[in-house]
PDB file of C-alpha atoms in Angstrom:
ATOM      1  CA  MET A   1     -14.688   7.455 -95.408  1.00  0.00           C
ATOM      2  CA  THR A   2     -13.230  10.727 -93.937  1.00  0.00           C
ATOM      3  CA  GLY A   3     -10.996  13.518 -95.007  1.00  0.00           C
ATOM      4  CA  GLY A   4     -11.838  13.795 -98.671  1.00  0.00           C
ATOM      5  CA  ALA A   5     -14.416  14.773-101.214  1.00  0.00           C
ATOM      6  CA  THR A   6     -16.996  12.367-102.583  1.00  0.00           C
ATOM      7  CA  ALA A   7     -16.515  10.905-105.950  1.00  0.00           C
ATOM      8  CA  LYS A   8     -19.156  11.731-108.481  1.00  0.00           C
ATOM      9  CA  GLU A   9     -21.829   9.054-108.479  1.00  0.00           C
ATOM     10  CA  GLN A  10     -22.384   6.897-111.493  1.00  0.00           C
ATOM     11  CA  GLU A  11     -26.166   6.868-111.342  1.00  0.00           C
ATOM     12  CA  PRO A  12     -27.965   9.659-113.236  1.00  0.00           C
ATOM     13  CA  ALA A  13     -29.082  12.312-110.782  1.00  0.00           C
ATOM     14  CA  GLN A  14     -31.686  13.403-113.299  1.00  0.00           C
ATOM     15  CA  ALA A  15     -33.880  10.415-112.439  1.00  0.00           C
ATOM     16  CA  ARG A  16     -34.461  11.607-108.835  1.00  0.00           C
ATOM     17  CA  THR A  17     -35.980  14.695-107.271  1.00  0.00           C
ATOM     18  CA  LEU A  18     -34.419  17.326-104.985  1.00  0.00           C
ATOM     19  CA  GLY A  19     -36.487  19.467-102.622  1.00  0.00           C
ATOM     20  CA  VAL A  20     -35.044  22.720-101.349  1.00  0.00           C
ATOM     21  CA  VAL A  21     -36.648  24.276 -98.313  1.00  0.00           C
ATOM     22  CA  GLY A  22     -35.648  27.958 -97.934  1.00  0.00           C
ATOM     23  CA  LEU A  23     -35.233  29.994-101.148  1.00  0.00           C
ATOM     24  CA  GLY A  24     -33.087  32.686 -99.661  1.00  0.00           C
ATOM     25  CA  SER A  25     -29.865  33.841-101.299  1.00  0.00           C
ATOM     26  CA  MET A  26     -28.139  30.413-100.873  1.00  0.00           C
ATOM     27  CA  GLY A  27     -31.179  28.207-101.213  1.00  0.00           C
ATOM     28  CA  LEU A  28     -32.334  29.849-104.396  1.00  0.00           C
ATOM     29  CA  GLY A  29     -28.798  29.538-105.792  1.00  0.00           C
ATOM     30  CA  ALA A  30     -28.551  25.898-104.846  1.00  0.00           C
ATOM     31  CA  ALA A  31     -31.994  25.101-106.289  1.00  0.00           C
ATOM     32  CA  VAL A  32     -31.284  26.914-109.546  1.00  0.00           C
ATOM     33  CA  SER A  33     -27.873  25.225-109.814  1.00  0.00           C
ATOM     34  CA  ALA A  34     -29.447  21.795-109.569  1.00  0.00           C
ATOM     35  CA  LEU A  35     -32.048  22.727-112.161  1.00  0.00           C
ATOM     36  CA  ARG A  36     -29.187  23.714-114.542  1.00  0.00           C
ATOM     37  CA  ARG A  37     -27.677  20.281-114.003  1.00  0.00           C
ATOM     38  CA  GLY A  38     -30.875  18.580-115.121  1.00  0.00           C
ATOM     39  CA  VAL A  39     -32.282  17.697-111.706  1.00  0.00           C
ATOM     40  CA  PRO A  40     -36.054  17.969-111.082  1.00  0.00           C
ATOM     41  CA  VAL A  41     -36.266  20.465-108.140  1.00  0.00           C
ATOM     42  CA  VAL A  42     -39.191  21.530-105.966  1.00  0.00           C
ATOM     43  CA  GLY A  43     -38.437  24.734-104.092  1.00  0.00           C
ATOM     44  CA  CYS A  44     -40.286  25.730-100.895  1.00  0.00           C
ATOM     45  CA  ASP A  45     -40.588  29.133 -99.275  1.00  0.00           C
ATOM     46  CA  PRO A  46     -43.409  30.949 -97.581  1.00  0.00           C
ATOM     47  CA  ARG A  47     -42.547  34.178 -99.278  1.00  0.00           C
ATOM     48  CA  THR A  48     -44.374  34.918-102.564  1.00  0.00           C
ATOM     49  CA  GLU A  49     -41.378  36.827-104.004  1.00  0.00           C
ATOM     50  CA  ALA A  50     -38.971  33.926-103.277  1.00  0.00           C
ATOM     51  CA  ARG A  51     -41.259  31.415-104.973  1.00  0.00           C
ATOM     52  CA  ALA A  52     -41.703  33.756-107.985  1.00  0.00           C
ATOM     53  CA  ALA A  53     -37.925  34.040-108.388  1.00  0.00           C
ATOM     54  CA  PHE A  54     -37.567  30.276-108.511  1.00  0.00           C
ATOM     55  CA  GLU A  55     -40.431  29.789-110.883  1.00  0.00           C
ATOM     56  CA  ALA A  56     -38.886  32.454-113.162  1.00  0.00           C
ATOM     57  CA  ALA A  57     -35.826  30.219-113.280  1.00  0.00           C
ATOM     58  CA  GLY A  58     -37.946  27.269-114.472  1.00  0.00           C
ATOM     59  CA  GLY A  59     -38.576  25.447-111.200  1.00  0.00           C
ATOM     60  CA  ARG A  60     -41.686  24.387-109.385  1.00  0.00           C
ATOM     61  CA  ALA A  61     -42.301  26.290-106.138  1.00  0.00           C
ATOM     62  CA  VAL A  62     -44.577  25.504-103.133  1.00  0.00           C
ATOM     63  CA  ALA A  63     -45.353  27.372 -99.901  1.00  0.00           C
ATOM     64  CA  ARG A  64     -45.464  24.485 -97.439  1.00  0.00           C
ATOM     65  CA  ALA A  65     -42.573  22.134 -96.526  1.00  0.00           C
ATOM     66  CA  ALA A  66     -45.094  19.268 -96.527  1.00  0.00           C
ATOM     67  CA  ASP A  67     -45.375  19.647-100.251  1.00  0.00           C
ATOM     68  CA  VAL A  68     -41.776  18.499-100.911  1.00  0.00           C
ATOM     69  CA  ALA A  69     -42.315  15.269 -98.950  1.00  0.00           C
ATOM     70  CA  ASP A  70     -42.318  13.182-102.141  1.00  0.00           C
ATOM     71  CA  CYS A  71     -38.725  14.163-103.011  1.00  0.00           C
ATOM     72  CA  ASP A  72     -35.865  11.789-102.716  1.00  0.00           C
ATOM     73  CA  VAL A  73     -33.508  14.295-101.001  1.00  0.00           C
ATOM     74  CA  VAL A  74     -34.662  17.434 -99.146  1.00  0.00           C
ATOM     75  CA  LEU A  75     -32.098  20.151 -98.555  1.00  0.00           C
ATOM     76  CA  LEU A  76     -32.922  22.456 -95.664  1.00  0.00           C
ATOM     77  CA  LEU A  77     -31.362  25.896 -96.147  1.00  0.00           C
ATOM     78  CA  VAL A  78     -33.258  27.647 -93.458  1.00  0.00           C
ATOM     79  CA  VAL A  79     -31.934  30.216 -90.939  1.00  0.00           C
ATOM     80  CA  ASN A  80     -31.363  28.318 -87.734  1.00  0.00           C
ATOM     81  CA  ALA A  81     -32.072  25.270 -85.571  1.00  0.00           C
ATOM     82  CA  THR A  82     -35.531  26.418 -84.555  1.00  0.00           C
ATOM     83  CA  GLN A  83     -36.625  26.629 -88.204  1.00  0.00           C
ATOM     84  CA  THR A  84     -34.942  23.248 -88.927  1.00  0.00           C
ATOM     85  CA  GLU A  85     -36.878  21.617 -86.154  1.00  0.00           C
ATOM     86  CA  ASP A  86     -40.162  23.222 -87.170  1.00  0.00           C
ATOM     87  CA  VAL A  87     -39.724  22.028 -90.779  1.00  0.00           C
ATOM     88  CA  LEU A  88     -38.958  18.506 -89.581  1.00  0.00           C
ATOM     89  CA  PHE A  89     -41.043  18.002 -86.513  1.00  0.00           C
ATOM     90  CA  GLY A  90     -43.581  20.814 -86.399  1.00  0.00           C
ATOM     91  CA  PRO A  91     -47.315  20.467 -87.021  1.00  0.00           C
ATOM     92  CA  ASP A  92     -46.779  20.284 -90.797  1.00  0.00           C
ATOM     93  CA  GLY A  93     -43.378  18.675 -90.490  1.00  0.00           C
ATOM     94  CA  LEU A  94     -41.660  16.428 -92.981  1.00  0.00           C
ATOM     95  CA  ALA A  95     -40.706  13.713 -90.496  1.00  0.00           C
ATOM     96  CA  THR A  96     -44.121  11.976 -90.691  1.00  0.00           C
ATOM     97  CA  ARG A  97     -44.501  12.570 -94.503  1.00  0.00           C
ATOM     98  CA  LEU A  98     -41.235  11.598 -96.090  1.00  0.00           C
ATOM     99  CA  ARG A  99     -41.045   8.138 -97.561  1.00  0.00           C
ATOM    100  CA  ARG A 100     -38.777   5.520 -96.049  1.00  0.00           C
ATOM    101  CA  GLY A 101     -35.246   5.810 -97.439  1.00  0.00           C
ATOM    102  CA  ALA A 102     -35.540   9.520 -98.204  1.00  0.00           C
ATOM    103  CA  VAL A 103     -32.643  11.786 -97.148  1.00  0.00           C
ATOM    104  CA  VAL A 104     -32.753  15.119 -95.260  1.00  0.00           C
ATOM    105  CA  VAL A 105     -29.696  17.347 -95.624  1.00  0.00           C
ATOM    106  CA  ALA A 106     -29.679  19.772 -92.702  1.00  0.00           C
ATOM    107  CA  SER A 107     -27.607  22.753 -93.709  1.00  0.00           C
ATOM    108  CA  ALA A 108     -28.263  25.532 -91.168  1.00  0.00           C
ATOM    109  CA  THR A 109     -25.355  26.492 -88.923  1.00  0.00           C
ATOM    110  CA  VAL A 110     -26.377  24.924 -85.570  1.00  0.00           C
ATOM    111  CA  ASP A 111     -24.958  23.690 -82.272  1.00  0.00           C
ATOM    112  CA  PRO A 112     -23.227  20.326 -83.120  1.00  0.00           C
ATOM    113  CA  VAL A 113     -25.210  18.513 -80.388  1.00  0.00           C
ATOM    114  CA  LEU A 114     -28.437  18.896 -82.379  1.00  0.00           C
ATOM    115  CA  PRO A 115     -27.907  16.943 -85.584  1.00  0.00           C
ATOM    116  CA  PRO A 116     -27.361  13.620 -83.773  1.00  0.00           C
ATOM    117  CA  GLN A 117     -30.744  14.158 -82.092  1.00  0.00           C
ATOM    118  CA  TRP A 118     -32.424  14.865 -85.415  1.00  0.00           C
ATOM    119  CA  GLU A 119     -30.705  11.851 -86.912  1.00  0.00           C
ATOM    120  CA  ALA A 120     -32.067   9.565 -84.240  1.00  0.00           C
ATOM    121  CA  ARG A 121     -35.623  10.881 -84.485  1.00  0.00           C
ATOM    122  CA  LEU A 122     -35.709  10.552 -88.283  1.00  0.00           C
ATOM    123  CA  ALA A 123     -34.076   7.089 -88.182  1.00  0.00           C
ATOM    124  CA  GLY A 124     -37.100   5.885 -86.209  1.00  0.00           C
ATOM    125  CA  ARG A 125     -39.221   6.673 -89.221  1.00  0.00           C
ATOM    126  CA  GLY A 126     -36.748   5.143 -91.765  1.00  0.00           C
ATOM    127  CA  VAL A 127     -35.481   8.547 -92.990  1.00  0.00           C
ATOM    128  CA  HIS A 128     -31.749   9.345 -93.301  1.00  0.00           C
ATOM    129  CA  LEU A 129     -30.079  12.527 -92.119  1.00  0.00           C
ATOM    130  CA  ILE A 130     -26.960  14.086 -93.420  1.00  0.00           C
ATOM    131  CA  ASP A 131     -25.528  16.819 -91.216  1.00  0.00           C
ATOM    132  CA  GLY A 132     -24.461  19.048 -94.129  1.00  0.00           C
ATOM    133  CA  PRO A 133     -23.793  22.749 -93.384  1.00  0.00           C
ATOM    134  CA  VAL A 134     -22.534  24.744 -96.354  1.00  0.00           C
ATOM    135  CA  SER A 135     -20.131  27.518 -97.111  1.00  0.00           C
ATOM    136  CA  GLY A 136     -19.527  29.799-100.105  1.00  0.00           C
ATOM    137  CA  GLY A 137     -22.241  32.461 -99.805  1.00  0.00           C
ATOM    138  CA  ALA A 138     -24.774  33.509-102.357  1.00  0.00           C
ATOM    139  CA  THR A 139     -22.188  33.728-105.175  1.00  0.00           C
ATOM    140  CA  LYS A 140     -20.964  30.198-104.828  1.00  0.00           C
ATOM    141  CA  ALA A 141     -24.462  28.896-104.376  1.00  0.00           C
ATOM    142  CA  ALA A 142     -25.525  30.523-107.653  1.00  0.00           C
ATOM    143  CA  GLU A 143     -22.577  29.000-109.375  1.00  0.00           C
ATOM    144  CA  GLY A 144     -23.288  25.532-107.986  1.00  0.00           C
ATOM    145  CA  GLN A 145     -19.897  25.658-106.193  1.00  0.00           C
ATOM    146  CA  MET A 146     -20.826  25.617-102.508  1.00  0.00           C
ATOM    147  CA  THR A 147     -18.731  23.505-100.164  1.00  0.00           C
ATOM    148  CA  VAL A 148     -20.768  20.970 -98.159  1.00  0.00           C
ATOM    149  CA  MET A 149     -19.274  19.866 -94.853  1.00  0.00           C
ATOM    150  CA  ALA A 150     -21.098  16.549 -94.503  1.00  0.00           C
ATOM    151  CA  SER A 151     -21.258  13.809 -92.044  1.00  0.00           C
ATOM    152  CA  GLY A 152     -23.675  10.887 -91.508  1.00  0.00           C
ATOM    153  CA  LEU A 153     -24.186   7.185 -91.895  1.00  0.00           C
ATOM    154  CA  PRO A 154     -22.807   5.562 -95.070  1.00  0.00           C
ATOM    155  CA  GLU A 155     -26.281   4.449 -96.068  1.00  0.00           C
ATOM    156  CA  ALA A 156     -27.414   8.076 -95.965  1.00  0.00           C
ATOM    157  CA  PHE A 157     -24.792   9.025 -98.513  1.00  0.00           C
ATOM    158  CA  GLU A 158     -25.584   6.035-100.604  1.00  0.00           C
ATOM    159  CA  ALA A 159     -29.302   6.923-100.661  1.00  0.00           C
ATOM    160  CA  ALA A 160     -28.503  10.555-101.463  1.00  0.00           C
ATOM    161  CA  GLY A 161     -26.426   9.525-104.451  1.00  0.00           C
ATOM    162  CA  GLY A 162     -25.556  12.098-107.096  1.00  0.00           C
ATOM    163  CA  LEU A 163     -28.105  14.679-105.799  1.00  0.00           C
ATOM    164  CA  LEU A 164     -25.521  16.046-103.358  1.00  0.00           C
ATOM    165  CA  ASP A 165     -23.306  16.940-106.294  1.00  0.00           C
ATOM    166  CA  SER A 166     -26.106  18.619-108.072  1.00  0.00           C
ATOM    167  CA  PHE A 167     -25.888  21.807-105.999  1.00  0.00           C
ATOM    168  CA  ALA A 168     -22.280  21.683-104.691  1.00  0.00           C
ATOM    169  CA  GLY A 169     -18.771  22.058-105.984  1.00  0.00           C
ATOM    170  CA  LYS A 170     -17.324  19.858-103.290  1.00  0.00           C
ATOM    171  CA  VAL A 171     -18.966  17.593-100.755  1.00  0.00           C
ATOM    172  CA  TRP A 172     -16.633  16.644 -97.913  1.00  0.00           C
ATOM    173  CA  ARG A 173     -17.286  13.239 -96.173  1.00  0.00           C
ATOM    174  CA  LEU A 174     -16.203  14.088 -92.657  1.00  0.00           C
ATOM    175  CA  GLY A 175     -17.352  11.101 -90.639  1.00  0.00           C
ATOM    176  CA  ASP A 176     -19.984   8.446 -90.142  1.00  0.00           C
ATOM    177  CA  ARG A 177     -22.161  10.300 -87.642  1.00  0.00           C
ATOM    178  CA  ALA A 178     -24.122  13.513 -87.550  1.00  0.00           C
ATOM    179  CA  GLY A 179     -22.527  16.325 -85.640  1.00  0.00           C
ATOM    180  CA  ILE A 180     -19.106  16.293 -87.164  1.00  0.00           C
ATOM    181  CA  GLY A 181     -20.198  18.411 -90.124  1.00  0.00           C
ATOM    182  CA  SER A 182     -21.647  21.003 -87.820  1.00  0.00           C
ATOM    183  CA  THR A 183     -18.458  20.989 -85.771  1.00  0.00           C
ATOM    184  CA  VAL A 184     -16.309  21.756 -88.845  1.00  0.00           C
ATOM    185  CA  LYS A 185     -18.808  24.476 -89.865  1.00  0.00           C
ATOM    186  CA  MET A 186     -18.566  25.957 -86.353  1.00  0.00           C
ATOM    187  CA  VAL A 187     -14.804  26.291 -86.714  1.00  0.00           C
ATOM    188  CA  ASN A 188     -15.267  27.858 -90.174  1.00  0.00           C
ATOM    189  CA  GLN A 189     -17.650  30.444 -88.718  1.00  0.00           C
ATOM    190  CA  HIS A 190     -15.318  31.206 -85.892  1.00  0.00           C
ATOM    191  CA  LEU A 191     -12.572  32.037 -88.400  1.00  0.00           C
ATOM    192  CA  ALA A 192     -14.878  33.850 -90.836  1.00  0.00           C
ATOM    193  CA  GLY A 193     -16.368  36.003 -88.087  1.00  0.00           C
ATOM    194  CA  VAL A 194     -13.007  37.015 -86.652  1.00  0.00           C
ATOM    195  CA  HIS A 195     -11.483  37.629 -90.072  1.00  0.00           C
ATOM    196  CA  ILE A 196     -14.360  39.999 -91.146  1.00  0.00           C
ATOM    197  CA  ALA A 197     -14.144  41.902 -87.873  1.00  0.00           C
ATOM    198  CA  ALA A 198     -10.351  42.147 -88.188  1.00  0.00           C
ATOM    199  CA  ALA A 199     -10.628  43.358 -91.766  1.00  0.00           C
ATOM    200  CA  CYS A 200     -13.053  46.117 -90.675  1.00  0.00           C
ATOM    201  CA  GLU A 201     -10.795  47.101 -87.808  1.00  0.00           C
ATOM    202  CA  ALA A 202      -7.662  47.200 -90.000  1.00  0.00           C
ATOM    203  CA  MET A 203      -9.328  49.265 -92.666  1.00  0.00           C
ATOM    204  CA  SER A 204     -10.583  51.716 -90.103  1.00  0.00           C
ATOM    205  CA  LEU A 205      -7.099  52.064 -88.647  1.00  0.00           C
ATOM    206  CA  GLY A 206      -5.680  52.790 -92.093  1.00  0.00           C
ATOM    207  CA  LEU A 207      -8.399  55.391 -92.829  1.00  0.00           C
ATOM    208  CA  ARG A 208      -7.803  57.049 -89.431  1.00  0.00           C
ATOM    209  CA  ALA A 209      -4.141  57.275 -90.211  1.00  0.00           C
ATOM    210  CA  GLY A 210      -4.711  58.881 -93.563  1.00  0.00           C
ATOM    211  CA  ALA A 211      -4.137  56.033 -96.043  1.00  0.00           C
ATOM    212  CA  ASP A 212      -5.951  55.951 -99.357  1.00  0.00           C
ATOM    213  CA  ALA A 213      -8.670  53.265 -98.898  1.00  0.00           C
ATOM    214  CA  ARG A 214      -8.428  51.672-102.351  1.00  0.00           C
ATOM    215  CA  GLN A 215      -4.621  51.648-102.373  1.00  0.00           C
ATOM    216  CA  LEU A 216      -4.627  50.115 -98.859  1.00  0.00           C
ATOM    217  CA  TYR A 217      -6.924  47.341-100.105  1.00  0.00           C
ATOM    218  CA  GLU A 218      -4.758  46.667-103.149  1.00  0.00           C
ATOM    219  CA  VAL A 219      -1.493  46.552-101.099  1.00  0.00           C
ATOM    220  CA  ILE A 220      -2.898  44.244 -98.466  1.00  0.00           C
ATOM    221  CA  CYS A 221      -4.303  41.893-101.090  1.00  0.00           C
ATOM    222  CA  ALA A 222      -0.812  41.516-102.470  1.00  0.00           C
ATOM    223  CA  SER A 223       0.729  41.051 -99.017  1.00  0.00           C
ATOM    224  CA  ALA A 224       1.005  38.581 -96.282  1.00  0.00           C
ATOM    225  CA  GLY A 225      -1.825  40.168 -94.216  1.00  0.00           C
ATOM    226  CA  MET A 226      -4.449  39.282 -96.804  1.00  0.00           C
ATOM    227  CA  SER A 227      -7.294  36.888 -95.957  1.00  0.00           C
ATOM    228  CA  TRP A 228     -10.116  35.630 -98.184  1.00  0.00           C
ATOM    229  CA  MET A 229     -12.574  37.605 -96.083  1.00  0.00           C
ATOM    230  CA  PHE A 230     -10.493  40.800 -96.364  1.00  0.00           C
ATOM    231  CA  GLN A 231     -10.347  40.386-100.121  1.00  0.00           C
ATOM    232  CA  ASN A 232     -14.049  39.612-100.427  1.00  0.00           C
ATOM    233  CA  ARG A 233     -15.609  42.075 -97.939  1.00  0.00           C
ATOM    234  CA  VAL A 234     -13.505  45.186 -98.158  1.00  0.00           C
ATOM    235  CA  PRO A 235     -14.800  45.989-101.721  1.00  0.00           C
ATOM    236  CA  HIS A 236     -18.223  46.364-100.123  1.00  0.00           C
ATOM    237  CA  ILE A 237     -16.757  49.086 -97.884  1.00  0.00           C
ATOM    238  CA  LEU A 238     -14.924  50.703-100.832  1.00  0.00           C
ATOM    239  CA  GLU A 239     -18.188  50.884-102.823  1.00  0.00           C
ATOM    240  CA  GLY A 240     -20.242  51.978 -99.793  1.00  0.00           C
ATOM    241  CA  ASP A 241     -22.615  49.111-100.594  1.00  0.00           C
ATOM    242  CA  TYR A 242     -23.944  47.278 -97.513  1.00  0.00           C
ATOM    243  CA  THR A 243     -26.579  45.312 -99.334  1.00  0.00           C
ATOM    244  CA  PRO A 244     -26.581  42.110 -97.230  1.00  0.00           C
ATOM    245  CA  ARG A 245     -24.818  39.170 -98.954  1.00  0.00           C
ATOM    246  CA  SER A 246     -24.417  37.814 -95.386  1.00  0.00           C
ATOM    247  CA  ALA A 247     -25.778  40.107 -92.668  1.00  0.00           C
ATOM    248  CA  VAL A 248     -24.311  41.313 -89.368  1.00  0.00           C
ATOM    249  CA  ASN A 249     -27.065  39.400 -87.546  1.00  0.00           C
ATOM    250  CA  ILE A 250     -25.860  36.113 -89.065  1.00  0.00           C
ATOM    251  CA  PHE A 251     -22.598  36.440 -87.151  1.00  0.00           C
ATOM    252  CA  VAL A 252     -24.411  37.592 -83.998  1.00  0.00           C
ATOM    253  CA  LYS A 253     -26.128  34.192 -84.250  1.00  0.00           C
ATOM    254  CA  ASP A 254     -23.175  32.052 -85.517  1.00  0.00           C
ATOM    255  CA  LEU A 255     -20.524  33.384 -83.135  1.00  0.00           C
ATOM    256  CA  GLY A 256     -23.091  32.866 -80.328  1.00  0.00           C
ATOM    257  CA  ILE A 257     -23.233  29.216 -81.366  1.00  0.00           C
ATOM    258  CA  VAL A 258     -19.472  29.044 -81.372  1.00  0.00           C
ATOM    259  CA  LEU A 259     -19.215  30.596 -77.876  1.00  0.00           C
ATOM    260  CA  ASP A 260     -22.027  28.432 -76.436  1.00  0.00           C
ATOM    261  CA  ALA A 261     -20.345  25.265 -77.772  1.00  0.00           C
ATOM    262  CA  ALA A 262     -16.956  26.320 -76.369  1.00  0.00           C
ATOM    263  CA  ARG A 263     -18.523  27.112 -72.990  1.00  0.00           C
ATOM    264  CA  LYS A 264     -19.839  23.564 -72.775  1.00  0.00           C
ATOM    265  CA  LEU A 265     -16.347  22.372 -73.522  1.00  0.00           C
ATOM    266  CA  SER A 266     -14.758  24.754 -70.919  1.00  0.00           C
ATOM    267  CA  PHE A 267     -12.670  26.100 -73.797  1.00  0.00           C
ATOM    268  CA  PRO A 268     -11.699  29.828 -73.919  1.00  0.00           C
ATOM    269  CA  LEU A 269     -12.255  31.804 -77.144  1.00  0.00           C
ATOM    270  CA  PRO A 270     -11.165  35.386 -76.451  1.00  0.00           C
ATOM    271  CA  LEU A 271     -10.870  36.369 -80.105  1.00  0.00           C
ATOM    272  CA  ALA A 272     -14.341  34.998 -80.977  1.00  0.00           C
ATOM    273  CA  ALA A 273     -15.808  36.634 -77.917  1.00  0.00           C
ATOM    274  CA  SER A 274     -14.333  40.066 -78.938  1.00  0.00           C
ATOM    275  CA  ALA A 275     -15.629  39.708 -82.492  1.00  0.00           C
ATOM    276  CA  HIS A 276     -19.032  38.721 -81.254  1.00  0.00           C
ATOM    277  CA  GLN A 277     -19.159  41.949 -79.212  1.00  0.00           C
ATOM    278  CA  LEU A 278     -18.329  43.977 -82.355  1.00  0.00           C
ATOM    279  CA  TYR A 279     -21.218  42.341 -84.304  1.00  0.00           C
ATOM    280  CA  LEU A 280     -23.550  42.943 -81.385  1.00  0.00           C
ATOM    281  CA  ALA A 281     -22.419  46.625 -81.125  1.00  0.00           C
ATOM    282  CA  THR A 282     -23.024  47.052 -84.853  1.00  0.00           C
ATOM    283  CA  ALA A 283     -26.473  45.497 -84.610  1.00  0.00           C
ATOM    284  CA  ALA A 284     -27.278  47.728 -81.683  1.00  0.00           C
ATOM    285  CA  MET A 285     -26.448  50.748 -83.809  1.00  0.00           C
ATOM    286  CA  GLY A 286     -29.192  49.700 -86.208  1.00  0.00           C
ATOM    287  CA  HIS A 287     -27.000  47.909 -88.810  1.00  0.00           C
ATOM    288  CA  GLY A 288     -27.936  44.293 -88.003  1.00  0.00           C
ATOM    289  CA  ALA A 289     -29.672  43.659 -91.351  1.00  0.00           C
ATOM    290  CA  GLU A 290     -26.831  45.112 -93.370  1.00  0.00           C
ATOM    291  CA  ASP A 291     -23.885  43.304 -94.901  1.00  0.00           C
ATOM    292  CA  ASP A 292     -21.506  41.958 -92.196  1.00  0.00           C
ATOM    293  CA  SER A 293     -18.849  44.404 -93.495  1.00  0.00           C
ATOM    294  CA  ALA A 294     -20.946  47.102 -91.822  1.00  0.00           C
ATOM    295  CA  VAL A 295     -18.918  46.399 -88.689  1.00  0.00           C
ATOM    296  CA  VAL A 296     -16.709  49.139 -90.146  1.00  0.00           C
ATOM    297  CA  LYS A 297     -19.519  51.547 -89.264  1.00  0.00           C
ATOM    298  CA  TYR A 298     -18.940  50.803 -85.591  1.00  0.00           C
ATOM    299  CA  TYR A 299     -15.362  51.977 -85.928  1.00  0.00           C
ATOM    300  CA  ALA A 300     -16.391  54.969 -88.089  1.00  0.00           C
ATOM    301  CA  ALA A 301     -18.734  56.078 -85.310  1.00  0.00           C
ATOM    302  CA  LEU A 302     -16.073  55.477 -82.645  1.00  0.00           C
ATOM    303  CA  ALA A 303     -13.392  57.500 -84.485  1.00  0.00           C
ATOM    304  CA  GLY A 304     -15.469  60.044 -86.432  1.00  0.00           C
ATOM    305  CA  LEU A 305     -14.482  58.603 -89.793  1.00  0.00           C
ATOM    306  CA  THR A 306     -16.103  59.330 -93.125  1.00  0.00           C
ATOM    307  CA  LEU A 307     -16.286  56.060 -95.023  1.00  0.00           C
ATOM    308  CA  PRO A 308     -16.017  55.523 -98.824  1.00  0.00           C
ATOM    309  CA  GLY A 309     -19.419  56.183-100.400  1.00  0.00           C
ATOM    310  CA  GLY A 310     -19.922  59.215 -98.218  1.00  0.00           C
ATOM    311  CA  GLU A 311     -21.214  57.461 -95.145  1.00  0.00           C
ATOM    312  CA  GLY A 312     -20.441  59.536 -91.983  1.00  0.00           C
ATOM    313  CA  ASP A 313     -19.813  58.547 -88.458  1.00  0.00           C
ATOM    314  CA  ALA A 314     -23.341  57.313 -87.649  1.00  0.00           C
TER     315      ALA A 314
END
């Protein structure tokens, strides 16, 4: 089935176990959301503080991915393709430890050519793969309202059952093979990256021209130029708070994936390329680990602007 959200499964998800590898901002939120819905969850992260946060929420935490191998569904919310492959096929990888019929949900943003390869390798061991990148950020993850852009064999979805719904607000069934989910996520990241960069550029233009920053934000949010990213990210600028909800370096990576995939397709992406350069420039200035709205600091340095919160032009 394609083009729609999954129906809620009739079987009780509580009877089955979810493993979450990667207890970062989204992984922790997904794991805690599933706990709240009555699902037994094992969370995995090498960082002591991440495990402590999950245990404080009532979950069981482990340091090694191999220790979630007895779970029915394992959600991988790691950073990139390299970490995904290490968790699955590295020396302590899950591929040789998961029981037959278990399901891996691979959720990192990756090149769409990779999930079909992982699907084939896991299938040889009787393990299912769902190509399931997510969107919504830390806030939606904590609310259990992430969007999952999922594709995979029908039997993989059947085996996963209601556990997919335990950490998501909507699970989109996008096709019967791995790779389609990552393709859709790639398009989402193209748009998100361009929209954030455009929001930072537009706010900088307004500041340079003498507009009041907060009034500018309020007017645009009530006008045709508004985007979800403008509405969501500009308050970080207004508050001078660049605590990373999603970091500049994430879009250095994700727009790099977008551009690499487009290059293989001989498809031009001038807007994405320009936005990628803005994230790279911001990272080169030393702001790569800050919130992605810190792209505004590139423009502040360029134009000598003082940003809300008292940040200068450095």
